[in-house]
């Protein structure tokens, strides 16, 4: 059994094939596939998480897996990458930055690991809070060969209108052509009270910064809730703002970002 120490409340239960299918059915009939992003299980279970999801992939339409990689571990990164290379569904890696001290992602060791990730052909998912966006910019500049996906729009403060600082940093990051932005996580940042009106300005800002060909939908299931409401909202938003690019946001941009076969 995989262990997730951070789970509590409604998340402290099993989420498997049946639960995922229920969430998708509630969202409505549509062709779907997905990339699974590591869910921060106990460190010793990271490879087991990849193996568990790989076993469920045919039933869930999983086309790729973003695995956890201890990028701060100078001695272990190459061994971990070798282990991931034996698992064909792995297309990217993530090491959460959001709760780390300033400078974590710009340290020499982290940057060296990022270069190894790029050499291995993997994408890096950057999960940061809004004040850490400059570190992602620095990482993108230090390793321009690394494909980076910004998770959750950089976790902006959605309690008010988009801040000038977040807008500035998001636009600066978008100037790096090897970075894409995942439209995900805002319901979780807003809590139970998220509304389309509350989060639309943040999606609009991401569209303005990255353009429709570097945005990709992310469900953040089961953390962002209700899942069906989020998917329906993003579909309606893109149909209104960039209707010719709906397929790109929901399909082809992710295929390109994660180099899916």
Coordinates of C-alpha atoms in Angstrom, one line a residue:
X1 CA 0.0 0.0 0.0
X2 CA 1.3 3.4 -0.9
X3 CA 1.7 6.0 1.9
X4 CA 0.7 9.7 1.6
X5 CA 1.4 11.5 4.8
X6 CA -0.1 14.8 3.7
X7 CA -3.6 13.5 3.1
X8 CA -6.4 14.5 5.4
X9 CA -10.1 15.3 5.3
X10 CA -12.0 14.1 2.2
X11 CA -8.6 13.1 0.6
X12 CA -7.8 10.5 3.2
X13 CA -9.3 7.6 1.3
X14 CA -8.6 5.5 -1.8
X15 CA -8.8 7.0 -5.2
X16 CA -8.6 4.4 -7.9
X17 CA -10.0 3.4 -11.3
X18 CA -13.7 3.5 -10.2
X19 CA -13.4 6.9 -8.5
X20 CA -11.6 8.3 -11.6
X21 CA -14.3 7.0 -13.9
X22 CA -17.0 8.5 -11.7
X23 CA -15.4 11.9 -11.9
X24 CA -15.0 11.7 -15.7
X25 CA -18.6 10.6 -16.1
X26 CA -19.8 13.5 -14.1
X27 CA -17.8 15.8 -16.4
X28 CA -19.6 14.5 -19.4
X29 CA -19.0 12.4 -22.4
X30 CA -15.6 13.2 -24.0
X31 CA -12.6 11.4 -25.3
X32 CA -9.9 11.5 -22.6
X33 CA -6.4 10.4 -21.9
X34 CA -4.0 11.8 -19.2
X35 CA -0.5 12.2 -17.8
X36 CA -0.3 11.1 -14.2
X37 CA 1.8 13.5 -12.1
X38 CA 3.4 12.1 -8.9
X39 CA 1.3 12.7 -5.8
X40 CA 4.0 13.1 -3.2
X41 CA 3.8 9.7 -1.6
X42 CA 6.4 8.8 1.1
X43 CA 9.8 9.0 -0.6
X44 CA 10.5 5.3 -0.3
X45 CA 7.3 4.6 -2.2
X46 CA 8.1 6.7 -5.3
X47 CA 9.0 3.9 -7.7
X48 CA 6.2 1.8 -6.3
X49 CA 3.8 4.7 -7.2
X50 CA 5.1 4.6 -10.8
X51 CA 4.6 0.8 -11.0
X52 CA 1.1 1.0 -9.5
X53 CA 0.0 3.6 -12.0
X54 CA 1.7 1.8 -14.8
X55 CA -0.4 -1.2 -14.0
X56 CA -3.6 0.8 -14.1
X57 CA -2.7 2.8 -17.2
X58 CA -4.7 0.7 -19.7
X59 CA -7.9 1.2 -17.7
X60 CA -7.3 4.9 -17.0
X61 CA -5.9 6.0 -20.4
X62 CA -2.6 7.0 -18.8
X63 CA -0.2 7.9 -21.6
X64 CA 2.6 9.1 -19.5
X65 CA 3.8 9.4 -15.9
X66 CA 5.7 12.3 -14.2
X67 CA 7.7 10.6 -11.4
X68 CA 9.2 12.0 -8.3
X69 CA 13.0 12.6 -8.5
X70 CA 15.1 13.6 -5.6
X71 CA 17.0 16.3 -7.5
X72 CA 18.8 17.6 -4.4
X73 CA 20.5 14.2 -4.0
X74 CA 23.8 14.6 -5.8
X75 CA 24.8 11.0 -5.4
X76 CA 21.5 9.3 -6.2
X77 CA 20.1 11.2 -9.2
X78 CA 21.7 9.1 -11.8
X79 CA 20.7 5.9 -10.2
X80 CA 17.1 7.1 -9.9
X81 CA 17.1 8.2 -13.5
X82 CA 18.4 4.8 -14.5
X83 CA 15.5 3.2 -12.6
X84 CA 13.0 5.4 -14.3
X85 CA 14.4 4.6 -17.7
X86 CA 13.3 1.0 -17.1
X87 CA 9.7 2.2 -16.8
X88 CA 8.6 3.1 -20.3
X89 CA 5.6 5.3 -19.3
X90 CA 7.8 7.8 -17.5
X91 CA 7.9 11.0 -19.5
X92 CA 8.9 13.5 -16.9
X93 CA 9.9 14.2 -13.3
X94 CA 8.9 16.5 -10.5
X95 CA 10.5 17.5 -7.3
X96 CA 8.2 19.8 -5.3
X97 CA 9.7 23.2 -4.7
X98 CA 6.7 24.9 -3.1
X99 CA 7.7 24.4 0.5
X100 CA 11.5 24.6 0.1
X101 CA 13.7 27.4 1.3
X102 CA 14.7 30.2 -1.1
X103 CA 17.4 29.2 -3.5
X104 CA 16.5 25.5 -3.5
X105 CA 15.9 25.3 -7.2
X106 CA 18.8 27.5 -8.1
X107 CA 21.4 25.6 -6.1
X108 CA 24.3 24.1 -8.0
X109 CA 23.1 20.6 -7.2
X110 CA 19.6 21.1 -8.4
X111 CA 20.7 22.7 -11.6
X112 CA 23.1 19.9 -12.3
X113 CA 20.3 17.4 -11.8
X114 CA 18.1 19.4 -14.1
X115 CA 20.8 19.0 -16.8
X116 CA 20.7 15.3 -16.3
X117 CA 16.9 15.3 -16.6
X118 CA 17.2 17.1 -19.9
X119 CA 19.8 14.7 -21.1
X120 CA 17.5 11.8 -20.3
X121 CA 14.8 13.4 -22.5
X122 CA 12.4 14.1 -19.6
X123 CA 10.2 17.1 -19.0
X124 CA 10.4 18.8 -15.6
X125 CA 7.2 19.8 -13.8
X126 CA 7.8 22.9 -11.7
X127 CA 5.4 23.1 -8.7
X128 CA 6.1 26.4 -6.9
X129 CA 4.2 29.1 -5.1
X130 CA 3.9 32.5 -6.8
X131 CA 6.8 34.1 -4.9
X132 CA 9.1 31.4 -6.3
X133 CA 8.5 32.1 -10.0
X134 CA 11.9 33.9 -10.3
X135 CA 13.6 30.6 -9.3
X136 CA 11.8 28.9 -12.2
X137 CA 13.0 31.7 -14.5
X138 CA 16.5 31.2 -13.3
X139 CA 16.3 27.4 -13.8
X140 CA 14.9 27.9 -17.3
X141 CA 17.9 30.2 -18.1
X142 CA 20.4 27.9 -16.5
X143 CA 19.2 24.8 -18.4
X144 CA 17.6 26.1 -21.7
X145 CA 17.5 22.5 -23.1
X146 CA 15.1 21.4 -20.3
X147 CA 11.4 21.4 -21.2
X148 CA 9.6 22.9 -18.2
X149 CA 5.9 22.7 -17.4
X150 CA 4.7 25.3 -14.8
X151 CA 2.1 23.6 -12.6
X152 CA -1.0 25.4 -11.3
X153 CA 0.0 28.7 -12.9
X154 CA 2.6 29.1 -10.2
X155 CA 0.0 28.9 -7.4
X156 CA -1.1 32.6 -7.4
X157 CA -3.0 34.2 -4.6
X158 CA -6.6 33.9 -5.9
X159 CA -8.2 35.7 -3.0
X160 CA -8.1 38.9 -5.0
X161 CA -7.3 40.1 -8.5
X162 CA -4.0 38.9 -10.1
X163 CA -1.2 40.7 -8.4
X164 CA 1.2 42.9 -10.3
X165 CA 4.1 40.8 -9.1
X166 CA 2.6 37.5 -10.3
X167 CA 1.7 39.0 -13.6
X168 CA 5.2 40.4 -14.1
X169 CA 6.9 37.1 -13.2
X170 CA 4.5 35.0 -15.2
X171 CA 5.1 37.1 -18.3
X172 CA 8.8 37.0 -17.8
X173 CA 8.7 33.2 -17.5
X174 CA 6.6 33.0 -20.7
X175 CA 9.4 34.7 -22.6
X176 CA 11.3 31.4 -22.3
X177 CA 10.0 29.4 -25.2
X178 CA 10.8 26.0 -23.6
X179 CA 8.3 26.7 -20.8
X180 CA 4.6 25.8 -20.9
X181 CA 1.9 26.5 -18.4
X182 CA -0.6 24.0 -17.0
X183 CA -4.1 25.3 -16.3
X184 CA -4.6 23.5 -13.1
X185 CA -4.8 23.8 -9.3
X186 CA -6.7 27.0 -9.0
X187 CA -9.8 25.4 -7.3
X188 CA -7.4 24.0 -4.6
X189 CA -5.8 27.4 -4.1
X190 CA -9.2 29.0 -3.8
X191 CA -10.6 26.4 -1.4
X192 CA -14.2 25.3 -1.4
X193 CA -15.4 28.7 -2.5
X194 CA -13.9 28.9 -6.0
X195 CA -16.1 30.4 -8.8
X196 CA -15.5 30.9 -12.5
X197 CA -15.6 34.7 -11.9
X198 CA -12.9 34.4 -9.3
X199 CA -10.4 32.4 -11.4
X200 CA -11.1 33.6 -14.9
X201 CA -8.7 36.6 -14.7
X202 CA -5.9 34.2 -13.9
X203 CA -6.6 32.0 -16.9
X204 CA -6.9 35.1 -19.1
X205 CA -3.5 36.3 -17.8
X206 CA -1.9 32.9 -18.6
X207 CA -3.4 33.0 -22.1
X208 CA -2.1 36.5 -22.7
X209 CA 1.4 35.5 -21.5
X210 CA 1.9 32.1 -23.1
X211 CA -0.6 32.1 -25.9
X212 CA -2.9 29.1 -26.7
X213 CA -0.1 26.9 -28.0
X214 CA 1.7 26.8 -24.7
X215 CA -1.2 26.1 -22.3
X216 CA -2.3 22.7 -21.3
X217 CA -5.3 21.6 -19.2
X218 CA -4.6 19.9 -15.9
X219 CA -7.3 18.4 -13.8
X220 CA -5.4 18.2 -10.5
X221 CA -7.8 15.4 -9.6
X222 CA -8.7 14.6 -6.8
X223 CA -7.3 17.7 -5.0
X224 CA -9.1 20.3 -7.0
X225 CA -12.8 19.7 -6.5
X226 CA -15.3 19.2 -7.8
X227 CA -13.4 17.8 -10.8
X228 CA -16.3 17.9 -13.2
X229 CA -16.9 21.6 -12.5
X230 CA -13.3 22.5 -13.2
X231 CA -13.1 20.6 -16.5
X232 CA -16.4 22.0 -17.7
X233 CA -15.4 25.5 -16.8
X234 CA -12.0 25.3 -18.6
X235 CA -13.7 23.9 -21.7
X236 CA -16.2 26.7 -21.7
X237 CA -13.5 29.3 -21.1
X238 CA -11.3 28.1 -24.0
X239 CA -14.3 27.8 -26.3
X240 CA -15.0 31.5 -25.5
X241 CA -11.5 32.9 -25.6
X242 CA -9.7 30.8 -28.2
X243 CA -12.2 28.4 -29.7
X244 CA -9.8 27.3 -32.5
X245 CA -7.3 26.1 -29.9
X246 CA -9.5 23.9 -27.6
X247 CA -7.9 20.7 -29.1
X248 CA -4.4 22.1 -28.4
X249 CA -5.1 23.0 -24.8
X250 CA -6.8 19.6 -24.1
X251 CA -4.6 17.4 -26.2
X252 CA -1.8 18.4 -28.5
X253 CA 0.1 20.8 -26.3
X254 CA 0.4 18.1 -23.6
X255 CA 1.5 15.6 -26.3
X256 CA 4.3 18.0 -27.3
X257 CA 5.3 19.1 -23.8
X258 CA 5.7 15.6 -22.6
X259 CA 6.9 14.1 -25.9
X260 CA 4.2 11.5 -25.9
X261 CA 4.6 8.8 -28.6

